[in-house]
Coordinates of C-alpha atoms and ligand atoms in Angstrom, one line a residue:
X1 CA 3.1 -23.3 23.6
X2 CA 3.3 -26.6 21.4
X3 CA 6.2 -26.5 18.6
X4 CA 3.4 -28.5 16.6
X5 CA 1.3 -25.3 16.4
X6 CA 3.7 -23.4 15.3
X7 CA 4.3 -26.2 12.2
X8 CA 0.9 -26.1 11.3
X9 CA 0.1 -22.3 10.8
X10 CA 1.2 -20.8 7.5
X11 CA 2.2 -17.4 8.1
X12 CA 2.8 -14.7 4.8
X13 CA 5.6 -14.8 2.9
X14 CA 7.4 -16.7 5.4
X15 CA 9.9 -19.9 5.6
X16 CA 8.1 -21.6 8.4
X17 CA 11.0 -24.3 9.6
X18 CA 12.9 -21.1 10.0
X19 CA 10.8 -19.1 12.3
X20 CA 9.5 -22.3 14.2
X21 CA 13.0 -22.0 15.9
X22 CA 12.6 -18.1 16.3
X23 CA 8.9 -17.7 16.9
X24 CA 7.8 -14.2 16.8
X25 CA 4.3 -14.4 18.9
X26 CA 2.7 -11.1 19.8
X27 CA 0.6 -11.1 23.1
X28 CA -0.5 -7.0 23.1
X29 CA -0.5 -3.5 21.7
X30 CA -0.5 -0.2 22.7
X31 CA 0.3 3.2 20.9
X32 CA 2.7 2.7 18.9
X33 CA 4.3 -0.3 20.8
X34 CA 3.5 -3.8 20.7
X35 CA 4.3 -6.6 23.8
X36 CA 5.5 -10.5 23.1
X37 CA 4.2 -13.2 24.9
X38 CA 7.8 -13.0 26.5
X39 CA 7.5 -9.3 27.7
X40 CA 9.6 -8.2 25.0
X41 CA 8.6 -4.6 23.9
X42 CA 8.5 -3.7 19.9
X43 CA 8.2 -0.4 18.8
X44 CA 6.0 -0.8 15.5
X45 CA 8.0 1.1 12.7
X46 CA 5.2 -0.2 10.5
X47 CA 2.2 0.2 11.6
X48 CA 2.0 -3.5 12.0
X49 CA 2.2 -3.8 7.8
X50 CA 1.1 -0.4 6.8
X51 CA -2.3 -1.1 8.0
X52 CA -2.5 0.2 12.4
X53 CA -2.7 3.7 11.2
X54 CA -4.5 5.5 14.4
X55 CA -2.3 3.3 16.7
X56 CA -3.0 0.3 18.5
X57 CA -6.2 0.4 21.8
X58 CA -7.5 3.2 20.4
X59 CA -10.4 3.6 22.6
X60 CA -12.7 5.4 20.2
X61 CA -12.5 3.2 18.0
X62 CA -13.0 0.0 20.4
X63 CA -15.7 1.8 21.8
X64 CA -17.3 2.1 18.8
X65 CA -16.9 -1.4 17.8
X66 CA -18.3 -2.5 20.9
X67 CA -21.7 -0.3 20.4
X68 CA -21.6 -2.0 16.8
X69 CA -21.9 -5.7 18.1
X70 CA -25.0 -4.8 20.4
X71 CA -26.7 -3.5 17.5
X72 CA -26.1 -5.8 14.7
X73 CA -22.7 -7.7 13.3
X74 CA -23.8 -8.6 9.9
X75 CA -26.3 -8.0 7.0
X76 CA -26.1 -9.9 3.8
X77 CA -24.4 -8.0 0.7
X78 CA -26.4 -10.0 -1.5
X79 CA -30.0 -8.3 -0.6
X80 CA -29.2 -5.9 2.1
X81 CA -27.3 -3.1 3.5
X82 CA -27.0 -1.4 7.0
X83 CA -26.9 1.9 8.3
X84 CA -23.0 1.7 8.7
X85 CA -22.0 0.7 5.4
X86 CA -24.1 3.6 4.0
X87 CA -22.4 5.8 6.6
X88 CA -18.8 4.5 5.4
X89 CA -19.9 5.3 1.7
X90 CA -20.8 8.9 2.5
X91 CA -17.8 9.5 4.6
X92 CA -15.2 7.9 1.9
X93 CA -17.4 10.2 -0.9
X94 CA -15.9 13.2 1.6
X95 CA -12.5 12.7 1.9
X96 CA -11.8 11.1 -1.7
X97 CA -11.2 13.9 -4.0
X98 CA -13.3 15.1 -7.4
X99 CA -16.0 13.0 -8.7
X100 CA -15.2 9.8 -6.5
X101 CA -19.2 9.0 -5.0
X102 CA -19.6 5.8 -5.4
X103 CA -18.0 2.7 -3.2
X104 CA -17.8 -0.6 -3.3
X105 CA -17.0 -2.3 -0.1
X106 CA -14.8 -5.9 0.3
X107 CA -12.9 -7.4 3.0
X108 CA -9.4 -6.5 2.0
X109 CA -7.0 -5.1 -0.3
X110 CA -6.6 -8.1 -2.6
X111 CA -10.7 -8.1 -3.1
X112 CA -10.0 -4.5 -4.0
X113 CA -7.7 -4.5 -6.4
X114 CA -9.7 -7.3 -8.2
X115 CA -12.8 -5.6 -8.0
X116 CA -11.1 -2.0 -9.8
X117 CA -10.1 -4.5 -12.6
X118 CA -13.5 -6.2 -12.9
X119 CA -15.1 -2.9 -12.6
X120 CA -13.0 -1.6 -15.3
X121 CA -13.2 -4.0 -18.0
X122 CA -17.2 -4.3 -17.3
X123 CA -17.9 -0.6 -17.4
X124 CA -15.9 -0.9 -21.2
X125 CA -17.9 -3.8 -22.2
X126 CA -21.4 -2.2 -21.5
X127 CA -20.2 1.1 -22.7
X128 CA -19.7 -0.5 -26.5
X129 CA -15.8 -1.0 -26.0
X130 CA -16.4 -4.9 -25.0
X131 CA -12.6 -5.9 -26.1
X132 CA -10.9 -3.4 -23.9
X133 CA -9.6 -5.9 -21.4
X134 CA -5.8 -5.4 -21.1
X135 CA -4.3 -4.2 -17.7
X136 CA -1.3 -2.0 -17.6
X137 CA 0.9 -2.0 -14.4
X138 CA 4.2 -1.5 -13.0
X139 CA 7.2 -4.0 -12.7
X140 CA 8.2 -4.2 -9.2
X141 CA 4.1 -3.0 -8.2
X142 CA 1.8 -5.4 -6.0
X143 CA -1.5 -5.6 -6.1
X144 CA -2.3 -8.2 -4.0
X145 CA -1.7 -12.6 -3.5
X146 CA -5.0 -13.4 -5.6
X147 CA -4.4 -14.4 -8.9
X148 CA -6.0 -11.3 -10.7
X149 CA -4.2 -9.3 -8.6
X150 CA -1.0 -11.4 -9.0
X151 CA -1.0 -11.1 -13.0
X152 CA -1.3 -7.3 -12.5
X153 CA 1.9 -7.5 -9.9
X154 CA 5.5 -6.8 -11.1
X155 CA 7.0 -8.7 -8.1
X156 CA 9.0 -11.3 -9.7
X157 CA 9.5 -13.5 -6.9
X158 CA 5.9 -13.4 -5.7
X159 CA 4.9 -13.9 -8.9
X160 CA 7.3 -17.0 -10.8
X161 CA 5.6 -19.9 -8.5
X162 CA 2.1 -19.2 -9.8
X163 CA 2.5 -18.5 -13.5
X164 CA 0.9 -18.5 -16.0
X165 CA -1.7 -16.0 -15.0
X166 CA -4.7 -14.8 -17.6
X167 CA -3.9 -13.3 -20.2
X168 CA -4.2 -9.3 -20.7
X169 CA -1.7 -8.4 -18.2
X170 CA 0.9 -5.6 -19.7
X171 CA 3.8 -4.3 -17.5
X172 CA 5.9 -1.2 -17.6
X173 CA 8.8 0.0 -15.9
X174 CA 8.2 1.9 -12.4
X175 CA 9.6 5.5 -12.1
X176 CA 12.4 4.6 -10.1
X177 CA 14.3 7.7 -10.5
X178 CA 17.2 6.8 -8.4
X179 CA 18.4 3.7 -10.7
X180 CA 16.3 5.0 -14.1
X181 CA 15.3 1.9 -16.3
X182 CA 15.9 4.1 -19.1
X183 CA 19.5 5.7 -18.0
X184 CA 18.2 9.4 -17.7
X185 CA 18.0 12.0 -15.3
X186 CA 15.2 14.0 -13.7
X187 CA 14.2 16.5 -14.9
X188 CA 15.9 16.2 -18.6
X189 CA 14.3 12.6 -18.9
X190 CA 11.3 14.5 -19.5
X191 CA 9.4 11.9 -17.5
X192 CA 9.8 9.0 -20.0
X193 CA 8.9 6.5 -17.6
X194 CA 5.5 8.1 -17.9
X195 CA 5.3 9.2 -21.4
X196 CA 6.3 5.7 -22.4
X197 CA 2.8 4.5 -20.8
X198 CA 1.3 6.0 -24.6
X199 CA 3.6 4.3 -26.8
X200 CA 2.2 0.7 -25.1
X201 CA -1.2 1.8 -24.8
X202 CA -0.6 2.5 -29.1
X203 CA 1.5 -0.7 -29.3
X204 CA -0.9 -2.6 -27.7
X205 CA -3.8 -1.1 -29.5
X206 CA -6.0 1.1 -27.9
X207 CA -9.5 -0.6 -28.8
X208 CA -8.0 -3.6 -26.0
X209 CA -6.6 -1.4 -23.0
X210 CA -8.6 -1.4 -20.1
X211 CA -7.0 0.0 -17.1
X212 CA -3.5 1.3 -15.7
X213 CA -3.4 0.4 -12.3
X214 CA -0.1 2.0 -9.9
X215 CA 0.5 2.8 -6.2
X216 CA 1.2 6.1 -6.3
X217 CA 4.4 4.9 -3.6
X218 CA 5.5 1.8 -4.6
X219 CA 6.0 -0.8 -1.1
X220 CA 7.4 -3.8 -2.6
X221 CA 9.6 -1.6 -5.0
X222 CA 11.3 0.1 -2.3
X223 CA 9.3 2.9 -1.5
X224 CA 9.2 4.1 -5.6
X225 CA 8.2 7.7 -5.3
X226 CA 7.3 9.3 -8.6
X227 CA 8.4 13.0 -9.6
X228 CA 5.6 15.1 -9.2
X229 CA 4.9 15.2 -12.9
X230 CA 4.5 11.6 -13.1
X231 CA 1.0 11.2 -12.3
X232 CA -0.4 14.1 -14.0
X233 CA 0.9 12.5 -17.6
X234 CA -0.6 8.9 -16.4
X235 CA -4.2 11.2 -16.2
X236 CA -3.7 12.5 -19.5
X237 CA -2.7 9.4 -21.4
X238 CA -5.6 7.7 -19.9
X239 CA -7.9 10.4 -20.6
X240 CA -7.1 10.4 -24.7
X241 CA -7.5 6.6 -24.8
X242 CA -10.4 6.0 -22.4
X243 CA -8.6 4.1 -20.3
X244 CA -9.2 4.0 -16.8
X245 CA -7.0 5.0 -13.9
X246 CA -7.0 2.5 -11.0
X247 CA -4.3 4.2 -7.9
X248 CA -3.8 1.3 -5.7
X249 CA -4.1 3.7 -2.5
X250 CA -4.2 0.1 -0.1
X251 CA -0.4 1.6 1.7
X252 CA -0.6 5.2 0.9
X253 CA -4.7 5.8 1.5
X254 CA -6.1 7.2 4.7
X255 CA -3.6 10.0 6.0
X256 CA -0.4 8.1 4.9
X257 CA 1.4 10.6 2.7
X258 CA 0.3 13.4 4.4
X259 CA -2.9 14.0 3.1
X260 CA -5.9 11.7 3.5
X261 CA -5.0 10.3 0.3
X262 CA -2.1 10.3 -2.7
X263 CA -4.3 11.3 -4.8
X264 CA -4.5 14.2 -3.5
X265 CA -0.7 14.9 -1.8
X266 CA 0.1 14.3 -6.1
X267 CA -3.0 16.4 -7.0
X268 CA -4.1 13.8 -9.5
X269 CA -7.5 12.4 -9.4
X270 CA -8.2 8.9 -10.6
X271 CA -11.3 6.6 -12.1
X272 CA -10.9 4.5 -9.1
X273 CA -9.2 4.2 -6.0
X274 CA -8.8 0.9 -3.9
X275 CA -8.2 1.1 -0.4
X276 CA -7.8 -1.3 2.5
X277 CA -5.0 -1.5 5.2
X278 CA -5.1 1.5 7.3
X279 CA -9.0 1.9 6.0
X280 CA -10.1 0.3 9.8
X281 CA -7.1 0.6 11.4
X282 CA -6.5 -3.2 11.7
X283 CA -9.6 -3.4 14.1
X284 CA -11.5 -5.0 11.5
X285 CA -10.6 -6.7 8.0
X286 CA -12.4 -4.4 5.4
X287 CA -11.4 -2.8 1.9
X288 CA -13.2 -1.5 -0.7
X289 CA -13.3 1.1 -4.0
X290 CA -14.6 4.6 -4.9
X291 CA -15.2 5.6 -8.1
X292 CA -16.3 8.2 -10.5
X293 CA -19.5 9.3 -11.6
X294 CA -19.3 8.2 -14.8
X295 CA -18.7 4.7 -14.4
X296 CA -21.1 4.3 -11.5
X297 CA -23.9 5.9 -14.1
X298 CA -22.7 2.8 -17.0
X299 CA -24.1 0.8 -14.3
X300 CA -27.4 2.0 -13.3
X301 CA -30.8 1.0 -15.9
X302 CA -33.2 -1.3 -15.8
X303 CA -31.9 -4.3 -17.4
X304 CA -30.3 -6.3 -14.8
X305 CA -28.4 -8.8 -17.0
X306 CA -26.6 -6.2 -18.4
X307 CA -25.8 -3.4 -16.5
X308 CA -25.4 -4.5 -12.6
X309 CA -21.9 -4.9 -11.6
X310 CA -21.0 -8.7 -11.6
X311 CA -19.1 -8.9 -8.2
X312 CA -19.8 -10.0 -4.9
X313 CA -18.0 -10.5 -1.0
X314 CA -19.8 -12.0 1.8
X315 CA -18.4 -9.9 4.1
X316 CA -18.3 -6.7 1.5
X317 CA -20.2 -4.1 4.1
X318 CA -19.4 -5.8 7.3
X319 CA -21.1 -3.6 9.7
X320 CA -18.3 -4.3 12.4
X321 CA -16.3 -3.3 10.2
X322 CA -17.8 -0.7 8.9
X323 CA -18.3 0.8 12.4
X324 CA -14.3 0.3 13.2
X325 CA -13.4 2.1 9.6
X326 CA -15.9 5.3 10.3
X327 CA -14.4 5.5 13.6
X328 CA -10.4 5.2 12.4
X329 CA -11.2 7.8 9.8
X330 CA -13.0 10.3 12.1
X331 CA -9.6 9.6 14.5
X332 CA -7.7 11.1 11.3
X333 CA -9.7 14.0 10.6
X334 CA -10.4 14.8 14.3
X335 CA -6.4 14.4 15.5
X336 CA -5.4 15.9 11.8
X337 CA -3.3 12.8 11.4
X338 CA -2.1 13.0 7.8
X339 CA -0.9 16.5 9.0
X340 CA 1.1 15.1 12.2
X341 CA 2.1 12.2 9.5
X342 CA 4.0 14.9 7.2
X343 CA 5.7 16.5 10.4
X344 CA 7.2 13.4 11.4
X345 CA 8.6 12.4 8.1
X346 CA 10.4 15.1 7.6
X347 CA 11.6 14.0 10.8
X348 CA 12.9 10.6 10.2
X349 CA 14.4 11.9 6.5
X350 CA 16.6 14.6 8.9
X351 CA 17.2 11.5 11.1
X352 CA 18.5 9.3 7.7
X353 CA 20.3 12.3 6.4
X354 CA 22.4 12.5 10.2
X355 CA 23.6 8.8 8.9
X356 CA 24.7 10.1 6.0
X357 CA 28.2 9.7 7.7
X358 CA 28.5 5.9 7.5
X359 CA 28.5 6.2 3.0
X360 CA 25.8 3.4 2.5
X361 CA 22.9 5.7 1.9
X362 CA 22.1 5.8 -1.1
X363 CA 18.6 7.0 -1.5
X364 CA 15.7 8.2 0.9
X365 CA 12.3 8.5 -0.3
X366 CA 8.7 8.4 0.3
X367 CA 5.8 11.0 1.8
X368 CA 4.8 11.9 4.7
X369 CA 5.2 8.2 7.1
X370 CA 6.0 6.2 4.3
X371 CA 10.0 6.5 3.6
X372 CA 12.6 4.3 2.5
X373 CA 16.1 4.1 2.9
X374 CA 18.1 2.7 0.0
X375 CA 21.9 1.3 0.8
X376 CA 24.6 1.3 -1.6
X377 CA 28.0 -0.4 -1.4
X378 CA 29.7 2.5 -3.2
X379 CA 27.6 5.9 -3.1
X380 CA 29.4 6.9 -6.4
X381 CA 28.5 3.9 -8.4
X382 CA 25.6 3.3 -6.4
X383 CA 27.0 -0.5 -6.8
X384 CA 24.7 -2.3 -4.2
X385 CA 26.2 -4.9 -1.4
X386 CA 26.8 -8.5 -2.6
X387 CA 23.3 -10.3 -2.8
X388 CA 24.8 -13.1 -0.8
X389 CA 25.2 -10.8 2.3
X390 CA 21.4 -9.8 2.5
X391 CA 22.5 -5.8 3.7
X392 CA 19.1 -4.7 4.4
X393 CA 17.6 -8.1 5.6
X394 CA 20.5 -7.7 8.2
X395 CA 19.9 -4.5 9.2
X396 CA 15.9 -5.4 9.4
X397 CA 16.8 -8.1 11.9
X398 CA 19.2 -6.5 13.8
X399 CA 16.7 -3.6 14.7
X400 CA 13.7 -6.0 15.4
X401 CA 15.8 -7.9 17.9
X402 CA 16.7 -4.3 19.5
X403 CA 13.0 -4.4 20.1
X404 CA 11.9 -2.4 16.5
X405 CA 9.9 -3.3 13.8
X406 CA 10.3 -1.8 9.9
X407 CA 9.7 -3.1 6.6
X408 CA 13.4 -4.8 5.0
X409 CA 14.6 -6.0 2.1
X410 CA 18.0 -6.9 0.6
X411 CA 18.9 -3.2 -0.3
X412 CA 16.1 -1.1 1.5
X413 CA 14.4 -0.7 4.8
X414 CA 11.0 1.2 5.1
X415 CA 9.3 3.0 8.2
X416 CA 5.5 3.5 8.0
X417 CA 4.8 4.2 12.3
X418 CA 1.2 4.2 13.3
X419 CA 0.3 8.3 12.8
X420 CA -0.3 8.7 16.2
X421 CA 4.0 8.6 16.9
X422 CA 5.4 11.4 18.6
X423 CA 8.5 13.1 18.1
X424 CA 10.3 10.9 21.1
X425 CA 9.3 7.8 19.9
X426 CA 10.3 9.1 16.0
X427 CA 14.1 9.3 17.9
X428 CA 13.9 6.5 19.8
X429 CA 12.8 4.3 17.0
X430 CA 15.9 6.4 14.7
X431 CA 18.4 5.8 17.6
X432 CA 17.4 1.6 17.7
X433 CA 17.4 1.9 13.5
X434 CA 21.0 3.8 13.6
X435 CA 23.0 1.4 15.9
X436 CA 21.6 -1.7 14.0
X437 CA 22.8 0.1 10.7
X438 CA 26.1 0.6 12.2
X439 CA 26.6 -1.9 13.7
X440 CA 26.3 -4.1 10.2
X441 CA 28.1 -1.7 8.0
X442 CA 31.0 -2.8 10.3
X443 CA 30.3 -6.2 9.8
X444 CA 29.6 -5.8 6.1
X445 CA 33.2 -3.5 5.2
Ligands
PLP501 C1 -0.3 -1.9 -2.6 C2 -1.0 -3.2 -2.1 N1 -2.1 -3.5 -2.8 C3 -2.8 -4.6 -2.5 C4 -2.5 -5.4 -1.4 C5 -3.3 -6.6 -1.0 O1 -4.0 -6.4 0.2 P1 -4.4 -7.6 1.1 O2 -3.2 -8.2 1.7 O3 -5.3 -6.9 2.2 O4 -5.2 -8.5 0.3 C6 -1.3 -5.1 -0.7 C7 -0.9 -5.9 0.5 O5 0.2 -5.8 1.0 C8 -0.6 -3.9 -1.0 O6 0.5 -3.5 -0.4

């Protein structure tokens, strides 16, 4: 393998002269274990990056793929549609819950999130509320790397090298209960962090807000898990100032938190839900939204200039994908993945509560196979280790060269496992994650 390939092929997020010398390069995948082109075995804590939900050479779903490429591989969006795509629309209609019938398909999440705000701010403008264009979100939230979906992210570091971003974009603070923006403590904080969410809206004016878009588990934020509460306020507010509710359901859709989707594990339905990662199982790229009754009917008359939706994807519909997506979700229904997915998380939280012993954690969190694991310094001040020694990122890089991969961060690590993983492989990948954290809070005290 030339060291000039590896120069010229950007990879996400990621200083390139620094993993030149430490190449990662993956050759296979099975399960819930992936294979280097050096024989190294990984076991993937993260579902590859939240996405390899029903594991990795899952026949059905190859095998389904396969019978797709005979028949046909693609159709254009722009005058056409195939039998797949309708079948995907159906299905999603299924499993989403209330009035969520109608879908728009896309390639990925980022098209997704875009496509919610577009949706959002067009259904406003054709339903006599044309300067309701403002989008509430969530510092520390990410909605994706385009710019749309940049301006709605609170990820300050993602964010700083592309500013300034349209304008319209309003952020709030996240409900991160374990460090509260506001000081308080759950329950007497009576859920401010939601509440709060009306005073902007009123601040802001209400003739010019749009849409609130939030994961319902916040990734980038460390795995932010509202109180229970939290969503059902969001609804409300929305509700009394026509504002629409986009959950960014790209991590926590398709079985992740224990049911097929967080709307439904926090029994709050949305306008819109955006979906994409775990949507085919990685098989494919696709993405795509459902939403309500009432905005899809805003759209549907006879005058074409005003009233179809102004937004288009080559690949939006993707039959091959299509085919790999109907397959990963009839794999969840049909194995009751979301169900095995709640089992094993309380299994890794009784594995993180067994580390308990070392006094750096400070916080675990999350649903079903999404849960993070917050370190502290000083468990009584919560005081977190000094930036300059990267905790988490140490701890992250330890395990992945014990032959595991999770999601790390300075203070946090997250595990999101295909939900396929069995128990044994839940302890095994605890065992690999305990003896890395050991090993540098030695280092670290
Ligand atoms: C919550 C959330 N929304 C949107 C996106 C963007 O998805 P994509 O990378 O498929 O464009 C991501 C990607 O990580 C995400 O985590």
């Amino acid at each position: 393998m030339s060291s000039n390939y590896l120069k010229r092929l950007f990879l996400d997020f990621m200083q390139m002269k620094e993993f030149a010398e430490h190449p990662l390069i993956m050759k296979s995948a099975k399960g819930v274990w992936y294979e280097d082109v050096a024989g190294k075995k990984y076991l993937d804590g993260l579902s590859g990056i939240f996405v390899v939900s029903a594991g990795h050479g899952n026949r059905r779903i190859i095998d389904a793929m396969k019978k797709q490429l005979d028949e046909i591989t693609f159709a254009p969006p722009l005058h056409s549609t195939n039998l797949r795509a309708l079948e995907l629309a159906e299905l999603l209609s299924k499993i989403t819950p209330g009035d969520l019938h109608t879908v728009k398909l896309s390639s990925g999440g980022s098209e997704a999130t875009e496509t919610a705000m577009k949706l959002a701010r067009q259904y406003h403008r054709q339903t006599g509320n044309p300067h309701k264009y403002k989008i509430i979100s969530l510092y520390d939230g990410f909605h994706g790397t385009t710019m749309g979906a940049l301006g709605a992210s609170g990820t300050t570091k993602r964010r700083t090298a592309f500013e300034p971003f349209g304008s319209g974009y309003v952020h709030v603070f996240p409900p991160t209960c374990y460090r509260c923006p506001y000081g308080l403590t759950y329950p007497d904080c009576h859920i401010l962090c939601a509440r709060i969410v009306e005073d902007v809206i009123k601040k802001e004016g209400p003739s010019t807000v749009s849409a609130l878009i939030v994961e319902p588990i916040s990734n980038t934020g460390g795995i932010i898990t509202p109180p229970d509460e939290y969503f059902k306020i969001l609804r409300e507010i929305c509700d009394k100032y026509n504002v629409i509710l986009i959950f960014d359901e790209i991590i926590t859709g398709f079985g992740r938190t224990g049911e097929m989707f967080a709307a439904q594990t926090f029994k709050t339905t949305p306008d819109i839900i955006c979906m994409g990662k775990g949507m085919a199982s990685g098989y494919s790229p696709i993405g795509g939204i459902i939403f309500s009754d009432k905005i899809a009917d805003a759209f549907y008359g006879r005058n074409e200039d005003q009233v179809q939706f102004n937004d288009g994807h080559t690949y939006a519909g993707n039959p091959l994908s299509c085919a790999a997506a109907i397959a990963t979700i009839n794999v969840i229904i049909d194995e009751r993945l979301q169900y095995k997915a709640r089992d094993r998380g309380l299994r890794i939280v009784e594995k993180l509560k067994e580390l308990e012993y070392l006094g750096i954690i400070g916080d675990v969190r999350g649903k079903g196979l999404l849960i993070g694991v917050e370190f502290v310094k000083d468990k009584v001040t919560k005081a977190q280790f000094d930036e300059r020694i990267n905790f988490g990122i140490r701890v992250g890089k330890n395990a992945l060269q014990k032959g595991l991969i999770i999601r790390f961060d300075p203070n946090w690590c997250a595990f999101a496992p295909p939900l396929i993983i069995e128990n044994e492989e839940v302890d095994q990948m605890m065992q690999i994650f305990h003896e890395s954290l050991k090993e540098e809070a030695l280092a670290a005290a």
